[in-house]
Short mmCIF file of C-alpha atoms in Angstrom, two decimals:
data_model
loop_
_atom_site.label_atom_id
_atom_site.label_comp_id
_atom_site.label_asym_id
_atom_site.label_seq_id
_atom_site.Cartn_x
_atom_site.Cartn_y
_atom_site.Cartn_z
CA MET A 1 -56.74 -113.97 -33.13
CA ASP A 2 -53.10 -115.06 -32.92
CA ASP A 3 -52.98 -115.11 -36.76
CA GLU A 4 -56.18 -117.12 -36.99
CA ILE A 5 -59.51 -115.77 -38.14
CA VAL A 6 -62.83 -116.72 -36.55
CA VAL A 7 -65.87 -116.26 -38.75
CA MET A 8 -69.45 -116.50 -37.56
CA ARG A 9 -72.59 -117.14 -39.58
CA LEU A 10 -75.12 -114.67 -38.31
CA ASP A 11 -78.10 -116.67 -39.47
CA ASN A 12 -77.44 -119.66 -37.24
CA GLY A 13 -74.60 -118.71 -34.88
CA SER A 14 -72.16 -121.39 -36.06
CA PHE A 15 -68.57 -120.32 -36.31
CA PHE A 16 -65.44 -121.43 -38.15
CA SER A 17 -61.75 -120.84 -37.78
CA LEU A 18 -59.29 -120.20 -40.58
CA ALA A 19 -55.55 -120.47 -40.18
CA GLY A 20 -52.46 -120.26 -42.36
CA THR A 21 -53.20 -120.19 -46.09
CA ALA A 22 -56.95 -120.31 -45.45
CA ALA A 23 -56.74 -117.13 -43.40
CA ALA A 24 -54.64 -115.46 -46.12
CA ILE A 25 -57.21 -116.41 -48.76
CA TRP A 26 -60.08 -115.15 -46.60
CA ARG A 27 -58.36 -111.79 -46.18
CA LEU A 28 -58.10 -111.48 -49.97
CA ILE A 29 -61.83 -112.07 -50.49
CA ASP A 30 -63.16 -108.55 -50.63
CA GLY A 31 -65.91 -108.76 -53.23
CA SER A 32 -63.75 -107.27 -55.99
CA ARG A 33 -61.49 -110.20 -56.87
CA ASP A 34 -62.46 -113.09 -59.05
CA ARG A 35 -60.72 -116.46 -58.76
CA ALA A 36 -57.87 -115.46 -61.06
CA ALA A 37 -57.20 -112.23 -59.22
CA LEU A 38 -57.33 -114.02 -55.89
CA LEU A 39 -54.82 -116.61 -57.09
CA SER A 40 -52.57 -113.90 -58.43
CA ALA A 41 -52.61 -111.94 -55.17
CA LEU A 42 -52.01 -115.05 -53.10
CA ALA A 43 -49.15 -116.12 -55.35
CA ALA A 44 -47.53 -112.72 -54.95
CA GLN A 45 -47.91 -112.94 -51.20
CA TYR A 46 -46.34 -116.40 -50.99
CA GLU A 47 -43.92 -115.85 -53.89
CA GLU A 48 -45.29 -118.96 -55.49
CA ASP A 49 -46.53 -120.04 -58.91
CA PRO A 50 -50.33 -119.56 -58.99
CA ARG A 51 -50.77 -122.94 -60.60
CA ARG A 52 -49.30 -124.61 -57.52
CA LEU A 53 -51.83 -122.85 -55.29
CA ALA A 54 -54.89 -123.42 -57.45
CA ASP A 55 -55.97 -126.74 -55.94
CA ASP A 56 -55.79 -125.42 -52.36
CA VAL A 57 -57.64 -122.24 -53.28
CA ASP A 58 -60.38 -124.13 -55.11
CA ALA A 59 -60.79 -126.55 -52.22
CA LEU A 60 -61.17 -123.73 -49.73
CA LEU A 61 -63.58 -121.78 -51.90
CA THR A 62 -65.74 -124.88 -52.17
CA GLN A 63 -65.65 -125.42 -48.41
CA LEU A 64 -66.60 -121.79 -47.80
CA GLN A 65 -69.49 -122.10 -50.23
CA ASP A 66 -70.66 -125.33 -48.65
CA ALA A 67 -70.54 -123.65 -45.25
CA ARG A 68 -72.53 -120.76 -46.75
CA LEU A 69 -69.83 -118.29 -45.84
CA LEU A 70 -69.24 -117.34 -49.46
CA GLU A 71 -71.31 -116.68 -52.57
CA ARG A 72 -69.83 -116.80 -56.02
CA ASP A 73 -71.17 -115.26 -59.15
CA MET B 1 -72.08 -104.73 -5.79
CA GLU B 2 -72.39 -104.12 -2.09
CA SER B 3 -75.54 -102.05 -2.42
CA GLU B 4 -77.05 -104.46 -4.93
CA THR B 5 -76.57 -107.44 -2.63
CA ARG B 6 -78.24 -106.00 0.48
CA VAL B 7 -80.86 -108.38 1.84
CA ALA B 8 -84.32 -107.86 3.30
CA TYR B 9 -86.99 -110.42 4.22
CA GLY B 10 -90.53 -110.22 3.01
CA PRO B 11 -93.10 -111.57 0.56
CA VAL B 12 -91.85 -112.45 -2.89
CA PRO B 13 -93.82 -113.18 -6.09
CA ARG B 14 -94.13 -116.82 -7.17
CA GLY B 15 -93.12 -115.93 -10.69
CA LEU B 16 -92.04 -112.99 -12.82
CA PHE B 17 -94.21 -114.46 -15.56
CA ASP B 18 -96.35 -117.58 -16.03
CA PRO B 19 -95.97 -120.34 -15.11
CA ALA B 20 -94.89 -119.87 -11.50
CA LEU B 21 -91.51 -121.29 -10.57
CA ASP B 22 -90.90 -124.92 -9.75
CA GLU B 23 -88.35 -125.80 -7.07
CA LEU B 24 -84.71 -125.24 -8.00
CA SER B 25 -85.46 -123.01 -10.97
CA TRP B 26 -85.24 -119.32 -11.83
CA GLN B 27 -86.66 -116.61 -14.05
CA LEU B 28 -85.20 -113.47 -15.52
CA LEU B 29 -87.27 -110.49 -16.69
CA GLY B 30 -85.71 -107.14 -17.49
CA ASP B 31 -83.73 -106.06 -14.44
CA ARG B 32 -85.32 -108.65 -12.16
CA PHE B 33 -84.25 -112.14 -11.16
CA LEU B 34 -86.30 -114.65 -9.21
CA LEU B 35 -84.98 -117.93 -7.88
CA ARG B 36 -86.73 -120.69 -6.00
CA GLY B 37 -84.71 -123.00 -3.78
CA GLU B 38 -86.19 -125.99 -2.01
CA GLY B 39 -89.73 -125.73 -0.70
CA GLN B 40 -91.10 -122.20 -0.50
CA HIS B 41 -87.72 -120.48 -0.43
CA PHE B 42 -87.62 -117.53 -2.80
CA PHE B 43 -84.97 -114.97 -3.68
CA HIS B 44 -86.08 -111.89 -5.59
CA TYR B 45 -83.55 -109.37 -6.91
CA ARG B 46 -84.51 -106.05 -8.44
CA LYS B 47 -81.81 -103.79 -9.80
CA GLY B 48 -81.31 -100.83 -7.50
CA GLU B 49 -83.38 -102.41 -4.74
CA GLY B 50 -81.33 -105.37 -3.56
CA ILE B 51 -82.60 -108.83 -2.64
CA THR B 52 -85.81 -109.85 -0.91
CA ILE B 53 -85.94 -113.33 0.59
CA GLU B 54 -89.05 -115.20 1.58
CA ARG B 55 -88.68 -118.31 3.71
CA GLY B 56 -91.86 -120.32 3.57
CA PRO B 57 -92.67 -123.94 4.44
CA GLY B 58 -89.98 -126.37 3.40
CA ALA B 59 -87.28 -123.74 3.09
CA ASP B 60 -83.87 -124.80 4.36
CA ALA B 61 -82.30 -121.82 6.11
CA SER B 62 -78.90 -123.53 6.16
CA GLU B 63 -78.85 -123.41 2.35
CA GLU B 64 -79.66 -119.72 2.16
CA ALA B 65 -76.08 -118.46 2.15
CA LEU B 66 -75.18 -120.93 -0.59
CA TRP B 67 -77.98 -119.65 -2.82
CA LEU B 68 -77.11 -116.03 -2.07
CA ASN B 69 -73.43 -116.47 -2.74
CA GLY B 70 -73.98 -118.72 -5.75
CA SER B 71 -76.71 -118.29 -8.32
CA VAL B 72 -78.16 -115.10 -6.86
CA TYR B 73 -74.82 -113.34 -6.76
CA SER B 74 -74.02 -114.47 -10.32
CA ALA B 75 -77.36 -113.16 -11.53
CA ILE B 76 -76.81 -109.81 -9.82
CA ALA B 77 -73.34 -109.54 -11.31
CA SER B 78 -74.71 -110.34 -14.76
CA LEU B 79 -77.54 -107.83 -14.49
CA ASN B 80 -75.02 -105.17 -13.54
CA GLY B 81 -72.76 -105.75 -16.52
CA LEU B 82 -70.23 -107.91 -14.71
CA LEU B 83 -69.20 -111.32 -16.00
CA PRO B 84 -69.18 -114.15 -13.46
CA VAL B 85 -66.91 -117.07 -14.24
CA HIS B 86 -66.89 -120.42 -12.47
CA ALA B 87 -63.32 -120.17 -11.19
CA SER B 88 -61.08 -119.97 -8.13
CA ALA B 89 -58.04 -117.74 -8.19
CA VAL B 90 -54.84 -116.58 -6.55
CA ALA B 91 -53.06 -113.24 -6.81
CA ILE B 92 -49.40 -112.73 -7.59
CA GLY B 93 -47.51 -109.67 -8.77
CA GLY B 94 -50.66 -107.55 -8.69
CA ARG B 95 -52.52 -109.82 -11.10
CA VAL B 96 -55.13 -112.55 -10.80
CA PHE B 97 -54.54 -116.07 -12.06
CA ALA B 98 -57.77 -117.99 -12.14
CA PHE B 99 -58.44 -121.71 -12.43
CA THR B 100 -61.56 -122.84 -14.19
CA GLY B 101 -63.10 -126.18 -15.06
CA PRO B 102 -66.15 -128.31 -14.38
CA ALA B 103 -67.29 -129.19 -10.87
CA GLY B 104 -64.74 -131.48 -9.25
CA ALA B 105 -61.88 -130.35 -11.48
CA GLY B 106 -59.87 -129.22 -8.45
CA LYS B 107 -60.14 -125.44 -8.62
CA SER B 108 -60.54 -124.87 -4.89
CA THR B 109 -58.03 -127.57 -4.01
CA LEU B 110 -55.37 -126.06 -6.23
CA THR B 111 -56.07 -122.59 -4.86
CA ALA B 112 -55.73 -123.87 -1.30
CA ALA B 113 -52.51 -125.72 -2.15
CA LEU B 114 -51.02 -122.57 -3.68
CA GLY B 115 -51.89 -120.79 -0.44
CA ALA B 116 -49.49 -123.15 1.29
CA ARG B 117 -46.89 -121.91 -1.24
CA GLU B 118 -47.54 -118.33 -0.10
CA LEU B 119 -49.88 -117.31 -2.90
CA PRO B 120 -52.92 -115.51 -1.44
CA MET B 121 -56.42 -116.47 -2.53
CA PHE B 122 -58.30 -113.98 -4.66
CA CYS B 123 -61.59 -115.84 -4.86
CA ASP B 124 -63.18 -119.26 -4.61
CA ASP B 125 -65.81 -120.73 -6.94
CA THR B 126 -66.87 -117.50 -8.66
CA LEU B 127 -64.61 -114.91 -10.28
CA VAL B 128 -66.35 -111.68 -11.27
CA LEU B 129 -64.90 -109.74 -14.18
CA ASP B 130 -65.54 -106.05 -14.73
CA LEU B 131 -65.64 -105.39 -18.48
CA ALA B 132 -66.47 -101.68 -18.27
CA GLU B 133 -63.04 -100.56 -19.46
CA PRO B 134 -62.82 -101.54 -23.14
CA ARG B 135 -59.08 -102.26 -23.12
CA SER B 136 -58.68 -104.19 -19.92
CA ILE B 137 -60.42 -106.65 -17.67
CA THR B 138 -60.52 -106.13 -13.93
CA CYS B 139 -61.27 -108.84 -11.40
CA LEU B 140 -63.42 -108.02 -8.40
CA PRO B 141 -62.40 -109.55 -5.07
CA GLY B 142 -64.11 -112.77 -4.07
CA HIS B 143 -67.17 -112.79 -1.89
CA LYS B 144 -67.15 -116.46 -0.95
CA ARG B 145 -65.24 -118.40 1.64
CA LEU B 146 -62.96 -121.23 0.53
CA LYS B 147 -64.78 -124.58 0.58
CA LEU B 148 -62.95 -127.91 0.50
CA ARG B 149 -63.75 -131.59 0.77
CA GLU B 150 -62.20 -133.68 3.55
CA ASP B 151 -59.55 -135.16 1.27
CA ALA B 152 -58.64 -131.74 -0.10
CA LEU B 153 -58.15 -130.42 3.43
CA GLU B 154 -55.69 -133.23 4.04
CA MET B 155 -53.87 -132.70 0.74
CA THR B 156 -53.49 -128.96 1.11
CA GLY B 157 -53.05 -128.54 4.85
CA ALA B 158 -55.68 -125.78 4.82
CA ARG B 159 -57.23 -125.00 8.19
CA ARG B 160 -60.67 -126.54 8.55
CA GLU B 161 -63.57 -124.49 9.80
CA GLU B 162 -67.24 -125.37 10.07
CA LYS B 163 -69.13 -127.62 7.67
CA VAL B 164 -70.69 -125.74 4.78
CA SER B 165 -74.20 -127.11 5.30
CA CYS B 166 -76.08 -130.30 6.10
CA THR B 167 -76.38 -131.18 2.43
CA VAL B 168 -72.98 -130.08 1.12
CA ASP B 169 -70.12 -132.43 1.98
CA LYS B 170 -67.50 -129.70 2.24
CA PHE B 171 -65.94 -127.55 4.94
CA PHE B 172 -65.14 -123.88 4.99
CA ALA B 173 -61.38 -123.40 5.15
CA LEU B 174 -58.91 -120.63 5.77
CA PRO B 175 -56.48 -119.94 2.91
CA ALA B 176 -52.95 -120.32 4.29
CA ALA B 177 -51.63 -117.12 2.72
CA GLY B 178 -54.74 -115.07 3.39
CA ASP B 179 -56.76 -113.39 0.69
CA VAL B 180 -56.78 -110.22 -1.37
CA GLY B 181 -59.51 -107.64 -1.04
CA GLU B 182 -58.84 -105.18 -3.85
CA PRO B 183 -59.72 -105.28 -7.54
CA LEU B 184 -56.85 -106.44 -9.71
CA PRO B 185 -56.25 -106.93 -13.44
CA LEU B 186 -56.65 -110.42 -14.84
CA GLY B 187 -53.36 -112.18 -15.46
CA GLU B 188 -54.57 -115.42 -17.00
CA LEU B 189 -57.47 -117.84 -17.07
CA ILE B 190 -56.15 -121.37 -16.68
CA PHE B 191 -58.27 -124.33 -17.69
CA LEU B 192 -57.84 -127.43 -15.54
CA GLU B 193 -57.88 -130.65 -17.54
CA GLU B 194 -56.97 -134.23 -16.85
CA GLY B 195 -53.95 -135.68 -18.61
CA SER B 196 -51.43 -138.47 -18.20
CA GLU B 197 -48.59 -136.04 -17.69
CA THR B 198 -48.28 -132.65 -16.05
CA SER B 199 -47.94 -129.65 -18.35
CA ILE B 200 -49.01 -126.06 -18.79
CA ALA B 201 -49.38 -124.61 -22.28
CA PRO B 202 -50.91 -121.43 -23.70
CA ILE B 203 -54.21 -121.60 -25.55
CA LEU B 204 -53.86 -119.78 -28.83
CA GLY B 205 -55.84 -118.79 -31.87
CA ALA B 206 -59.40 -119.84 -32.47
CA ALA B 207 -59.19 -122.26 -29.53
CA ARG B 208 -59.49 -119.18 -27.30
CA PHE B 209 -62.73 -118.27 -28.96
CA ALA B 210 -63.97 -121.81 -28.47
CA LYS B 211 -63.15 -121.55 -24.78
CA VAL B 212 -65.15 -118.35 -24.18
CA HIS B 213 -67.97 -119.86 -26.19
CA GLU B 214 -68.11 -122.97 -23.98
CA PRO B 215 -71.00 -123.05 -21.58
CA ASN B 216 -69.88 -122.19 -18.08
CA SER B 217 -72.12 -122.59 -15.12
CA ALA B 218 -71.83 -118.91 -14.24
CA THR B 219 -71.43 -117.17 -17.59
CA TRP B 220 -74.69 -118.55 -18.95
CA LEU B 221 -76.53 -116.12 -16.72
CA PHE B 222 -74.52 -113.27 -18.20
CA THR B 223 -75.51 -114.42 -21.68
CA GLU B 224 -79.17 -114.48 -20.68
CA THR B 225 -79.05 -110.93 -19.33
CA GLN B 226 -77.44 -109.42 -22.39
CA SER B 227 -79.70 -108.18 -25.12
CA GLY B 228 -78.31 -107.50 -28.52
CA THR B 229 -78.01 -109.05 -31.92
CA ARG B 230 -76.10 -112.19 -32.67
CA ALA B 231 -73.39 -110.04 -34.26
CA GLU B 232 -73.07 -107.99 -31.07
CA ARG B 233 -72.77 -111.13 -28.99
CA PHE B 234 -70.15 -112.48 -31.38
CA ALA B 235 -68.21 -109.23 -31.09
CA HIS B 236 -68.43 -109.51 -27.32
CA LEU B 237 -67.09 -113.07 -27.33
CA GLY B 238 -64.36 -111.95 -29.70
CA ARG B 239 -63.35 -109.25 -27.29
CA LEU B 240 -63.16 -111.70 -24.41
CA ALA B 241 -61.17 -114.17 -26.50
CA GLN B 242 -58.67 -111.52 -27.49
CA GLN B 243 -58.30 -109.87 -24.10
CA ILE B 244 -58.21 -112.86 -21.77
CA PRO B 245 -54.85 -114.66 -21.74
CA MET B 246 -55.48 -118.39 -21.43
CA ALA B 247 -53.58 -121.55 -20.68
CA ARG B 248 -54.33 -125.23 -20.24
CA PHE B 249 -53.06 -127.06 -17.15
CA MET B 250 -53.01 -130.78 -17.82
CA ARG B 251 -52.29 -133.12 -14.93
CA PRO B 252 -53.06 -136.59 -13.66
CA ILE B 253 -55.82 -136.72 -11.07
CA ALA B 254 -53.98 -139.33 -8.99
CA ARG B 255 -53.46 -138.09 -5.46
CA ASP B 256 -49.80 -139.11 -5.36
CA ARG B 257 -49.10 -136.74 -8.25
CA PHE B 258 -50.94 -133.78 -6.81
CA GLY B 259 -47.80 -132.19 -5.36
CA GLU B 260 -46.03 -132.40 -8.69
CA GLY B 261 -48.78 -130.35 -10.29
CA VAL B 262 -48.78 -127.78 -7.52
CA THR B 263 -45.02 -127.37 -7.83
CA LEU B 264 -45.25 -126.87 -11.59
CA MET B 265 -48.03 -124.31 -11.21
CA THR B 266 -46.13 -122.44 -8.49
CA GLU B 267 -43.05 -122.20 -10.73
CA TYR B 268 -45.22 -121.15 -13.66
CA LEU B 269 -46.87 -118.37 -11.70
CA ARG B 270 -43.58 -117.12 -10.27
CA GLN B 271 -42.20 -116.92 -13.80
CA LYS B 272 -45.18 -114.74 -14.68
CA LEU B 273 -43.84 -112.18 -12.24
CA ALA B 274 -40.98 -111.54 -14.63
CA GLU B 275 -43.29 -110.87 -17.58
#
């Protein structure tokens, strides 16, 4: 929605919005990428060194887990 | 809607299920809606059969039209797949621009004031949206007369008619530029909010979803009538958020700044003609 993503938890109806880099990361989460692959894809997208994106990616992944929008192996 | 809103008088059940209705409450069951006003005043709608009204002891006949045009109409719209929104609206360039907000936000007053700027009224108090066509939203013409408080009549120059009822401190009024009686596409839904300065700005992104998710005194009935999973309801809200253009109209409530806001809105709507 206007470059933002709205995600809803079906178990309790709460919803979240993701914009900018968070939306880009969400779009890359497809069940096939691990953290390294996700960082690599994001770095290619933003033409950036993956090491410079790692902190932001890790922070978002933690938030998504805490919000129970994401499960990690 | 015309056939669904035909009225007959007769006995009405005291409840669609237990317990029976208290005053000023309602029940919904399948394609039926039952509302109790004050005293023994009941309104029973059954899809395909119209409305039956029972006026018993304590019923206030002067309130009947308000119930019919308010909650009963919204329930009927909802049960027939139409979305009622608590809004007043004008029409310009073949599109509807609707103003929504809580009670007292100034929806009717703004609509009346825009009438004085040659913008015809499309509806007052309730805007009904037809969602049948997946790629567009059509507005159905209003069924209610314009209602204004005394101070709003003075501010807008609208022509006063009779008082709405003994209990409602408003008057029916004639919109200066007349009204529109044909369905039209929705141009924009504009949220009226109080601010220190006057401005109009689009609502973008996830904020649009938040807006359609907000409880609205009319849309709650629509939500109650819709079955479906949580995912289906989410998809429905997503559709509304994507398809309904939205803007926020911030303005001071002070009476001496009312004209400034009306001027800005008039210019804004006229610019929409070019889009």
